[in-house]
Short mmCIF file of C-alpha atoms in Angstrom, two decimals:
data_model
loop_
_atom_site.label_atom_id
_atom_site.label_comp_id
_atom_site.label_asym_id
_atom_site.label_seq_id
_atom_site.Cartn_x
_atom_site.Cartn_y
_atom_site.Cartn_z
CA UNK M 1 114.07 112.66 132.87
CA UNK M 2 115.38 109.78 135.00
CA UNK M 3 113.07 109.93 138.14
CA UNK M 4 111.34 107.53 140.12
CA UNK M 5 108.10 106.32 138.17
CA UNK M 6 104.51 107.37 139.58
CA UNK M 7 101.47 106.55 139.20
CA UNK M 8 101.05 107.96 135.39
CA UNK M 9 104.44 106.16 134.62
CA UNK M 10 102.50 102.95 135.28
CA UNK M 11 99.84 104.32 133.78
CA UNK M 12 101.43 104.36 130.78
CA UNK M 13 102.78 101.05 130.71
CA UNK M 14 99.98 99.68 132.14
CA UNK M 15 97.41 101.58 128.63
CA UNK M 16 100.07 100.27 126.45
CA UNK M 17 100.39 96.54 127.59
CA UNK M 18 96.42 96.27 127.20
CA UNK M 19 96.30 96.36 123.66
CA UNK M 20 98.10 92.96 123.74
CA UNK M 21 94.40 91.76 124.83
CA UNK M 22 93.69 92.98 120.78
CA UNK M 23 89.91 92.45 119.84
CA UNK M 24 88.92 90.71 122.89
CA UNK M 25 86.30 92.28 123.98
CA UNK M 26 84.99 93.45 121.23
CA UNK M 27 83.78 97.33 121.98
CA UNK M 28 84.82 97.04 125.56
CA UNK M 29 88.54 95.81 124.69
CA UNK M 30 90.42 96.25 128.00
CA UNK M 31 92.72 99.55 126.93
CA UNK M 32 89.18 100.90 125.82
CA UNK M 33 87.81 100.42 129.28
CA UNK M 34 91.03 101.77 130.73
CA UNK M 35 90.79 105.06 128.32
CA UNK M 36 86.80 105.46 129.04
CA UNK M 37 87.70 105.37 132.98
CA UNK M 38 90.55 107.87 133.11
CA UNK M 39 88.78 110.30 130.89
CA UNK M 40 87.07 112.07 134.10
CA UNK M 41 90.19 112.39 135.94
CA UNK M 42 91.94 114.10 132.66
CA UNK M 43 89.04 116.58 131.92
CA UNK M 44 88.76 117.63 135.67
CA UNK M 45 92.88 118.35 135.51
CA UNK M 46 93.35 119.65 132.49
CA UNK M 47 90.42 122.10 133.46
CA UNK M 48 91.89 122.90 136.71
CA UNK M 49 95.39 122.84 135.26
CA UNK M 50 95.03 124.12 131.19
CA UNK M 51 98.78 125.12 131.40
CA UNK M 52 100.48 122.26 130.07
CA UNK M 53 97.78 119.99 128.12
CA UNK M 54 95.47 122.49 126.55
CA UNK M 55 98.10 125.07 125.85
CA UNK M 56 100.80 123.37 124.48
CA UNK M 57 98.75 120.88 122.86
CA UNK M 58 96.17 123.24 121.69
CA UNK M 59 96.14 122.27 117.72
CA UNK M 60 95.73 118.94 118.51
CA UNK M 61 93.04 119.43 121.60
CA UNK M 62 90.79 121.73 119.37
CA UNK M 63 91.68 119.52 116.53
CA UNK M 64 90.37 116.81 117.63
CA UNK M 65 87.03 117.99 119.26
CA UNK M 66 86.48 119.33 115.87
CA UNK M 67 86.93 116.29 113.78
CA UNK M 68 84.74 114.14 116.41
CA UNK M 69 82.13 117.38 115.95
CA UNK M 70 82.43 116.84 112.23
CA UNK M 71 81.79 112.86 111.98
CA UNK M 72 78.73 113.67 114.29
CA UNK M 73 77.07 116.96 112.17
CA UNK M 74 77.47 114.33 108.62
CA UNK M 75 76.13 111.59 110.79
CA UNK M 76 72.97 111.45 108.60
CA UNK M 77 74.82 110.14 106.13
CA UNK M 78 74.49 106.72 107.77
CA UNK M 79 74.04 103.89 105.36
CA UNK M 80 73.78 101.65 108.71
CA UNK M 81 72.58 103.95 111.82
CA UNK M 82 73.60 101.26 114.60
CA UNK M 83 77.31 100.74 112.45
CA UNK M 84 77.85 104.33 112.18
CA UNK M 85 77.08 104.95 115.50
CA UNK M 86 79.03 102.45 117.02
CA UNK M 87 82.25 104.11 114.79
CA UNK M 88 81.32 107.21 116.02
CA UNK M 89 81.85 106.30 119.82
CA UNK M 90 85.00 104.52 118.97
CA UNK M 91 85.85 107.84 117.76
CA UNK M 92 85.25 109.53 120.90
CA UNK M 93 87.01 107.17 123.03
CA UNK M 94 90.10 106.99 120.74
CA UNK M 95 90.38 110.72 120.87
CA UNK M 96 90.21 110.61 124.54
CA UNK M 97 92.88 108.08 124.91
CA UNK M 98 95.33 110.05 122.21
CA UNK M 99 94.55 113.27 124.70
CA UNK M 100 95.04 111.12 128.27
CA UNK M 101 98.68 109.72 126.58
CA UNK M 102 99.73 113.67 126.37
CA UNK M 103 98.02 114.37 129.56
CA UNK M 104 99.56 111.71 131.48
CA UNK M 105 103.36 112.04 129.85
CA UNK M 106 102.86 115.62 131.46
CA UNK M 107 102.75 114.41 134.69
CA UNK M 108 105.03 111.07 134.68
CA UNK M 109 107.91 111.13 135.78
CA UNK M 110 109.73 109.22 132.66
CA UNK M 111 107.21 109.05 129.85
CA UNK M 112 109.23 108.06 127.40
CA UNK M 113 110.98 104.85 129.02
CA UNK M 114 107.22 104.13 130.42
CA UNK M 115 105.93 104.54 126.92
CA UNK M 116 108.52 102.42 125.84
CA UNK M 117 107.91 99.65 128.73
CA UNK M 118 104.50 99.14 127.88
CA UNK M 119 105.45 98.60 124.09
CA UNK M 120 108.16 96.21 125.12
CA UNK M 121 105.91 94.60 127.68
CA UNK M 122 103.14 94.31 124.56
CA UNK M 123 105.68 92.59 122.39
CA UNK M 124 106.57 90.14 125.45
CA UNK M 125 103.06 89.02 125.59
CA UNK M 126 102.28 88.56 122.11
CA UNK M 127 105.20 86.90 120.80
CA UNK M 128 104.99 83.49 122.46
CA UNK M 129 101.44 83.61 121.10
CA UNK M 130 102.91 83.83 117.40
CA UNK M 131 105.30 81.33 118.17
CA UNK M 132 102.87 78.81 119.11
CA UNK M 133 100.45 79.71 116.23
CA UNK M 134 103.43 78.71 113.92
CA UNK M 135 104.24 75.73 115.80
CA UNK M 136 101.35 74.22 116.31
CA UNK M 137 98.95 75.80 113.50
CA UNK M 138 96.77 76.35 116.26
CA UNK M 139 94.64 79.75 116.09
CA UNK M 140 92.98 82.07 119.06
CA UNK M 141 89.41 81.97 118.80
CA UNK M 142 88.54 85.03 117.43
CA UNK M 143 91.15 84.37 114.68
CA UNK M 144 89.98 85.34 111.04
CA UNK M 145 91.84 83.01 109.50
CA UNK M 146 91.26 79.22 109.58
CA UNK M 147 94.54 76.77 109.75
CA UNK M 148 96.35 75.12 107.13
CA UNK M 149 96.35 78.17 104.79
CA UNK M 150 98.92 78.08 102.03
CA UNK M 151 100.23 80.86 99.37
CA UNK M 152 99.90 81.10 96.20
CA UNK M 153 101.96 82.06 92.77
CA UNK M 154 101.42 81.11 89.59
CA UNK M 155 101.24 76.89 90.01
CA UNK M 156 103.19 77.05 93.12
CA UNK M 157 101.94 76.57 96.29
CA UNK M 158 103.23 76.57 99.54
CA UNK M 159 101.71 76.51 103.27
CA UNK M 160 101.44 79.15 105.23
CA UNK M 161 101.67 79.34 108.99
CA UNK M 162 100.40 82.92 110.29
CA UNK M 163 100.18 84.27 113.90
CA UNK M 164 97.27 86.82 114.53
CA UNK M 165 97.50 86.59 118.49
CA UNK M 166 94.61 88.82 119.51
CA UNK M 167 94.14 90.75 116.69
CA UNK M 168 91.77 88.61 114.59
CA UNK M 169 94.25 88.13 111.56
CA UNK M 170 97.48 88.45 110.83
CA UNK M 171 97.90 91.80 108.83
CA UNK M 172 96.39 93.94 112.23
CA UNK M 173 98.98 92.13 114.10
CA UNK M 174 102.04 92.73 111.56
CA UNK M 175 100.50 96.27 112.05
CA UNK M 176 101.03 96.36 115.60
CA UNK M 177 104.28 94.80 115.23
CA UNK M 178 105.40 97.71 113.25
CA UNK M 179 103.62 100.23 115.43
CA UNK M 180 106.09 98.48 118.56
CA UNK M 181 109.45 98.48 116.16
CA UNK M 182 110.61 102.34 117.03
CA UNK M 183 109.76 101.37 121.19
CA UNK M 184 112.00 98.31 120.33
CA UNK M 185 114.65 100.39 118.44
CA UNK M 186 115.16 102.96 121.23
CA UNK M 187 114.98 99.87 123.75
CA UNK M 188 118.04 98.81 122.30
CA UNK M 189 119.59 102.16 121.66
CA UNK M 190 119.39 103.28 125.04
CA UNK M 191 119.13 100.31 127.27
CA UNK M 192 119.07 100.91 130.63
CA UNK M 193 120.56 98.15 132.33
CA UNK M 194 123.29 95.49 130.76
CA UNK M 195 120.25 92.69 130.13
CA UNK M 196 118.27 95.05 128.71
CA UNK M 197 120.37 94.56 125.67
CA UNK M 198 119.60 91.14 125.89
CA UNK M 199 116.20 91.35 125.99
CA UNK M 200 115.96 93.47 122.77
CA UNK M 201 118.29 91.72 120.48
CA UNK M 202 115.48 88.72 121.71
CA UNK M 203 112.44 90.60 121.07
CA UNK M 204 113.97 91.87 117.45
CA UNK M 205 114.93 88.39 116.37
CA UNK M 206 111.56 87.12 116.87
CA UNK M 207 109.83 90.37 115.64
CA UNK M 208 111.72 89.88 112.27
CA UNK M 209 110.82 86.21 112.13
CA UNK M 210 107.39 86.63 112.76
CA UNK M 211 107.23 89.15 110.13
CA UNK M 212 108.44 87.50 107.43
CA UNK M 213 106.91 83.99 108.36
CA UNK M 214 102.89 86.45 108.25
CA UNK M 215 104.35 87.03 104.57
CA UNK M 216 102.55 91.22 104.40
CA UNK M 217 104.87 92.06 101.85
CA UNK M 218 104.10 95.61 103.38
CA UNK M 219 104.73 94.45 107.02
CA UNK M 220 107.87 93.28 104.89
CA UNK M 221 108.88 96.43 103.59
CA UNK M 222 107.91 98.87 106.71
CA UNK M 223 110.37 96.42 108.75
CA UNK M 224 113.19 96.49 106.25
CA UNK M 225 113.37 99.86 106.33
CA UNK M 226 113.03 100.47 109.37
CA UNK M 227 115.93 98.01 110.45
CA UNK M 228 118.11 100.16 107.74
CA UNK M 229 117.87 103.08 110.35
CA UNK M 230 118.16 101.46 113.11
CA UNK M 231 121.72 99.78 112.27
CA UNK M 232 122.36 103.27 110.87
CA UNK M 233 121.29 105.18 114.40
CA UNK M 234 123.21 101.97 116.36
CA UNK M 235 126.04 102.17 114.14
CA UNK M 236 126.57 106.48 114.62
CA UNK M 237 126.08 105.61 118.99
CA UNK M 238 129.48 103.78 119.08
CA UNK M 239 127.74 100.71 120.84
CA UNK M 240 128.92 97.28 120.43
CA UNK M 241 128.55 95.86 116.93
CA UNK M 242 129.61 92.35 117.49
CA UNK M 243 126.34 91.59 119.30
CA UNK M 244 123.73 93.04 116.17
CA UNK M 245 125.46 91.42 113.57
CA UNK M 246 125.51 88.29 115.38
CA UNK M 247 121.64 89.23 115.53
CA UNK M 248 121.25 89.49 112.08
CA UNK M 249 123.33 86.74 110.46
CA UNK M 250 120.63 84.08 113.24
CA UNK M 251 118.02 85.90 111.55
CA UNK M 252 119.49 85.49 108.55
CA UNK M 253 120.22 81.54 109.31
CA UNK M 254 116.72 81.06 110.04
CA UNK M 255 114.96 82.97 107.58
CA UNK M 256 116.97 80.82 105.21
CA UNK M 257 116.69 77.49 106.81
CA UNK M 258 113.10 76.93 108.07
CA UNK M 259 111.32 79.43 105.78
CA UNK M 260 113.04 79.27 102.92
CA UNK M 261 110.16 78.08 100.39
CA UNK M 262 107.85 80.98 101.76
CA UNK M 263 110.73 83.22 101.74
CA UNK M 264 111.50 82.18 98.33
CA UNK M 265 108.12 83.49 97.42
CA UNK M 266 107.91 86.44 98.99
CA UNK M 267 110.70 87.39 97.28
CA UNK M 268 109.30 86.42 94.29
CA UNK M 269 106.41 88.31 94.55
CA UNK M 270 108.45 91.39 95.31
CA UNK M 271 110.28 91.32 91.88
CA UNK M 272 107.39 90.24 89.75
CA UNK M 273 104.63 92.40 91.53
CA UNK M 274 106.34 94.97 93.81
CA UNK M 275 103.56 96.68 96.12
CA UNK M 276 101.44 96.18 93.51
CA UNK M 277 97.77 95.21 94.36
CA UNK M 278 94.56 95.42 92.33
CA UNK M 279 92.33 95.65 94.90
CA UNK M 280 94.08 98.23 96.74
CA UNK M 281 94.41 100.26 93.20
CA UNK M 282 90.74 100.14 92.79
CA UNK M 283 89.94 100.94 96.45
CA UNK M 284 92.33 104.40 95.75
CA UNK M 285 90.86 105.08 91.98
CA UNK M 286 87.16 104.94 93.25
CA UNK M 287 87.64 106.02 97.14
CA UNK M 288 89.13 109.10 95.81
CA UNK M 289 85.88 108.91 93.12
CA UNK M 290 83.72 108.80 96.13
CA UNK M 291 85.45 111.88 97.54
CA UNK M 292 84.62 113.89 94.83
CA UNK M 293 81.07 112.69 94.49
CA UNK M 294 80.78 113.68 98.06
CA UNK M 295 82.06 116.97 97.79
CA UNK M 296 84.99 116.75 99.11
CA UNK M 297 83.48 117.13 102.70
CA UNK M 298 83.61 112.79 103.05
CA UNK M 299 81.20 110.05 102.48
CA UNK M 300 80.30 109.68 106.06
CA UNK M 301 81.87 107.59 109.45
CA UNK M 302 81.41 104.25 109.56
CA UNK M 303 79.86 103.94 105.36
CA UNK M 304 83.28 102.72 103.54
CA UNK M 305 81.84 99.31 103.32
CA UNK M 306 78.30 99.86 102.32
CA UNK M 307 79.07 103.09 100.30
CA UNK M 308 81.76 101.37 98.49
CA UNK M 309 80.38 98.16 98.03
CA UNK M 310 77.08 99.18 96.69
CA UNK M 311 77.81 102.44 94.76
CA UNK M 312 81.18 102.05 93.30
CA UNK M 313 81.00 98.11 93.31
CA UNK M 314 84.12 97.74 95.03
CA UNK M 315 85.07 93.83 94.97
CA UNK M 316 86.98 93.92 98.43
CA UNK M 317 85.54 97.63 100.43
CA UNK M 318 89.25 97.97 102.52
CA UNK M 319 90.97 101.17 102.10
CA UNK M 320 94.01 99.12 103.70
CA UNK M 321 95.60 102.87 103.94
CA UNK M 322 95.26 104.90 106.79
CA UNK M 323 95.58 108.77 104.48
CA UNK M 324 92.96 107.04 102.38
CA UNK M 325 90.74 106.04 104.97
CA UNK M 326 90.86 109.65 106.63
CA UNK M 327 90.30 111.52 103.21
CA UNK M 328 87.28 109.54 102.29
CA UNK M 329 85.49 109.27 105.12
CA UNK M 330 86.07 112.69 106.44
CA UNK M 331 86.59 115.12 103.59
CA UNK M 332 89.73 117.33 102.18
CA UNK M 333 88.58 119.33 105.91
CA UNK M 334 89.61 116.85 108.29
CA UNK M 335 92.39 115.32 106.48
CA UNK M 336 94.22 118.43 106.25
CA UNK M 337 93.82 118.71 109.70
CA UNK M 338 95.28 115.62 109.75
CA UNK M 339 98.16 116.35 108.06
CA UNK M 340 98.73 118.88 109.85
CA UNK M 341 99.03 116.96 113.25
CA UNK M 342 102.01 115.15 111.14
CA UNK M 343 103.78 118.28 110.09
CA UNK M 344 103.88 119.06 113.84
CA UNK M 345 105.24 116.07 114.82
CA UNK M 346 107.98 116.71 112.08
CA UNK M 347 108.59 119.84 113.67
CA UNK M 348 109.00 118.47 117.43
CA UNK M 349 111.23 116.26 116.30
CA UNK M 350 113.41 118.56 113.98
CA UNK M 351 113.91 121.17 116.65
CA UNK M 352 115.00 117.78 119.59
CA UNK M 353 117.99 116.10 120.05
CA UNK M 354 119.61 113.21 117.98
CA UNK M 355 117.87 110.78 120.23
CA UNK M 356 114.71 112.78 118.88
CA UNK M 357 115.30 112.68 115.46
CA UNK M 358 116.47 109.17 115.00
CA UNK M 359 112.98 108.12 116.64
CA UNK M 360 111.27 110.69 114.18
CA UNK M 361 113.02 108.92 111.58
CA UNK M 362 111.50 105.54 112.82
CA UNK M 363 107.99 106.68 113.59
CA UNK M 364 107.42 108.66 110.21
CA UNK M 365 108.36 105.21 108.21
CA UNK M 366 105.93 103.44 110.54
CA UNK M 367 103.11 105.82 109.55
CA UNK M 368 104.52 105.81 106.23
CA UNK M 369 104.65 101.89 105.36
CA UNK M 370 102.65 100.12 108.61
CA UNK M 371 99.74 102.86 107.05
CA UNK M 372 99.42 100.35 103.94
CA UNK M 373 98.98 97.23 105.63
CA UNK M 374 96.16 96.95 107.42
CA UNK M 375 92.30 98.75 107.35
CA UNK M 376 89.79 100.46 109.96
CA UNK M 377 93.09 102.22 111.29
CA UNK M 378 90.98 105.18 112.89
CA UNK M 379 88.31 101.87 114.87
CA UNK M 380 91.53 100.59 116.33
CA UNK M 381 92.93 101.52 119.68
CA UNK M 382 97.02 101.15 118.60
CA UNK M 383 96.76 103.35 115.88
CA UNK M 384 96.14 105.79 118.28
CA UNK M 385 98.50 104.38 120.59
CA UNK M 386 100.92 104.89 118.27
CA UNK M 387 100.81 107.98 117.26
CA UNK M 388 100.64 109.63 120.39
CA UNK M 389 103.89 107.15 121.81
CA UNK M 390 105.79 108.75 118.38
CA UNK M 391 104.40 113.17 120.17
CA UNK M 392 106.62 111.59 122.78
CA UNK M 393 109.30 110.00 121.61
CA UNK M 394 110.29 113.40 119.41
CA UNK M 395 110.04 115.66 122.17
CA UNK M 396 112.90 116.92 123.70
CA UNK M 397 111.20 117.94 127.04
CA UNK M 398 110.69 114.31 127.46
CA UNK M 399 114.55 113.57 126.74
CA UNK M 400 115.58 110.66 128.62
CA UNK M 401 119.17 112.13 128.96
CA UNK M 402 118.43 115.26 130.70
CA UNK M 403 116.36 117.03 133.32
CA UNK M 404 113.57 119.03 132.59
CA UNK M 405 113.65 122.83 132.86
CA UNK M 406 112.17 123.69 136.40
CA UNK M 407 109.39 125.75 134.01
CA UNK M 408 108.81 122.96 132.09
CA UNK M 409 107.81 120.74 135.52
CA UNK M 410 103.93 120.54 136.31
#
């Protein structure tokens, strides 16, 4: 599609850029607000117009309804009525905003370069934010995290700037970092105009920097791998190569000139511990204990803390992994439901273009390794985000290098 943008284009952009406000706002964050007010507008279309969102996307409407229908009818499993509750409308308006992304990339004009503005446009915001966090130690004020932290190993200790922006503390925002990288990869594959080039090689400096400076050794990771397919999809276009491996040797300067102590130990950590983590080993062992205990059918939305805490005496109650998080609080039910949202994503992308697959590529890594860093995935609006930007990016209707079929137009 390359037509002029209306108003869903902007749309779009506009749903995506919002979740650079992060946790401001608390339960009426901005994109929340935005989701909660276009949900009338979708359900009167898509019931005047079923065609394209409730057909095609049938699995995932029915899906959907049914896993929201499901957290509700094991509702009085509620170790905390108001906390449960509040999880459960989260719920609701997440699944609404995952349903208005497909409903409005039906009706754009260029979803996927909108999609891809609004990440682009997020990482704009947010990264002079980290910046300044580093530089000045200097924290928003819902920030988590109090300044002058330092790391750990062994004897050794070194300080530790962080940036959380928005996002309360700094592993949500490496999250949402990694949730922008395939938006910033296909910026720079396909840029539109000559500075758009510019603008990415920018944003992905600073993007890597950041990363490695927040020290999320699964941020790390996620990124690394991530970058290994994108030189590899940049390499196979032709493009210029001069200007990326200028990229990367800066990056590569100023990894190893002004972090090279926290660097240092990062690394360390990654030979001596790997992804290892105790508390995330015990939150697997006895959140999959749970599951059993329950059933199988879930210990309940919104009861991972309490449940795990009190009954399985969990030291630190964060799943900090998104299949984990799904499978114990929902049951074997939902999160083969789940899974099977994935496998059709897999298949979208299979049967698209090159362009398709190489942002399959990226997006299933993301799930894969940003799915380990963080915790309350399913409370929090990118997550979402994300995965209904990656339904996009993979389908070839929504190619960005060619027109639609005229039965394929709404």
């Amino acid at each position: 599609m390359n037509r002029l943008n209306n108003r869903y284009d902007y749309l779009l952009i506009l749903l995506i850029a919002l979740l650079a406000f992060g946790n401001y706002g608390n339960g009426a964050q901005p994109a929340r607000l935005l989701i909660i007010a276009l949900a009338p507008f979708m359900i009167i279309g898509s019931i005047r117009r079923p065609s394209f969102t409730v057909n095609y996307y049938k699995y995932e409407c029915f899906f959907l309804i049914g896993w929201w229908l499901w957290a509700l009818a094991f509702l009085y499993k509620a170790q905390d009525l108001t906390e449960s509750l509040k999880h459960l409308i989260y719920l609701f308006i997440h699944i609404l905003g995952f349903l208005e992304v497909l409903w409005m990339a039906g009706k754009a004009a260029n979803p996927q370069r909108s999609l891809q503005k609004g990440w682009i446009l997020l990482l704009m915001i947010t990264l002079p934010i980290a910046i300044n966090e580093y530089v000045t130690d200097e924290h928003m004020s819902n920030s988590l995290q109090e300044s002058g932290a330092v790391m750990k190993f062994g004897n050794v200790s070194v300080a530790r700037p962080f940036a959380a922006v928005t996002f309360g503390n700094l592993n949500s925002f490496n999250t949402v970092l990694c949730w922008a990288l395939p938006s910033l990869f296909f910026f720079n594959l396909y840029p539109k105009r000559k500075y758009d080039s510019v603008l990415g090689y920018l944003l992905l400096f600073f993007v890597v920097v950041v990363v490695v400076a927040n020290a999320s050794r699964g941020a790390i990771l996620c990124m690394g791998v991530m970058l290994a397919t994108f030189i590899y999809s940049y390499y196979k276009t032709g493009r210029n190569r001069v200007a990326l491996t200028v990229v990367i040797v800066v990056i590569g300067f100023v990894l190893a000139y002004f972090l090279f102590d926290l660097f240092f130990m990062i690394l360390k950590r990654f030979s001596t511990q790997g992804m290892q983590d105790t508390g995330r080993v015990e939150n697997i062992v006895k959140g999959i204990q749970a599951l059993l205990d329950s059933g199988g059918v879930g210990i309940g939305i919104g009861n991972y803390d309490p449940v795990m805490t009190a009954r399985y005496n969990v030291r630190i109650a964060a799943p900090h992994n998104l299949l984990l998080e799904v499978v114990v609080l929902f049951g074997f039910p939902i999160f083969i439901g789940f899974l099977g949202m994935l496998f059709r994503l897999f298949h979208k992308g299979m049967s698209g273009s090159p362009a398709n697959k190489s942002m399959l590529l990226s997006c299933a890594i993301a799930i894969l390794f940003a799915g380990v860093v963080d915790s309350n995935y399913l409370m929090k609006v990118p997550t979402w985000m994300f995965v209904a930007t990656a339904y996009i990016y993979v389908d070839k209707r929504y190619s960005i290098h060619q027109e639609p079929k005229l039965s394929e137009k709404l």
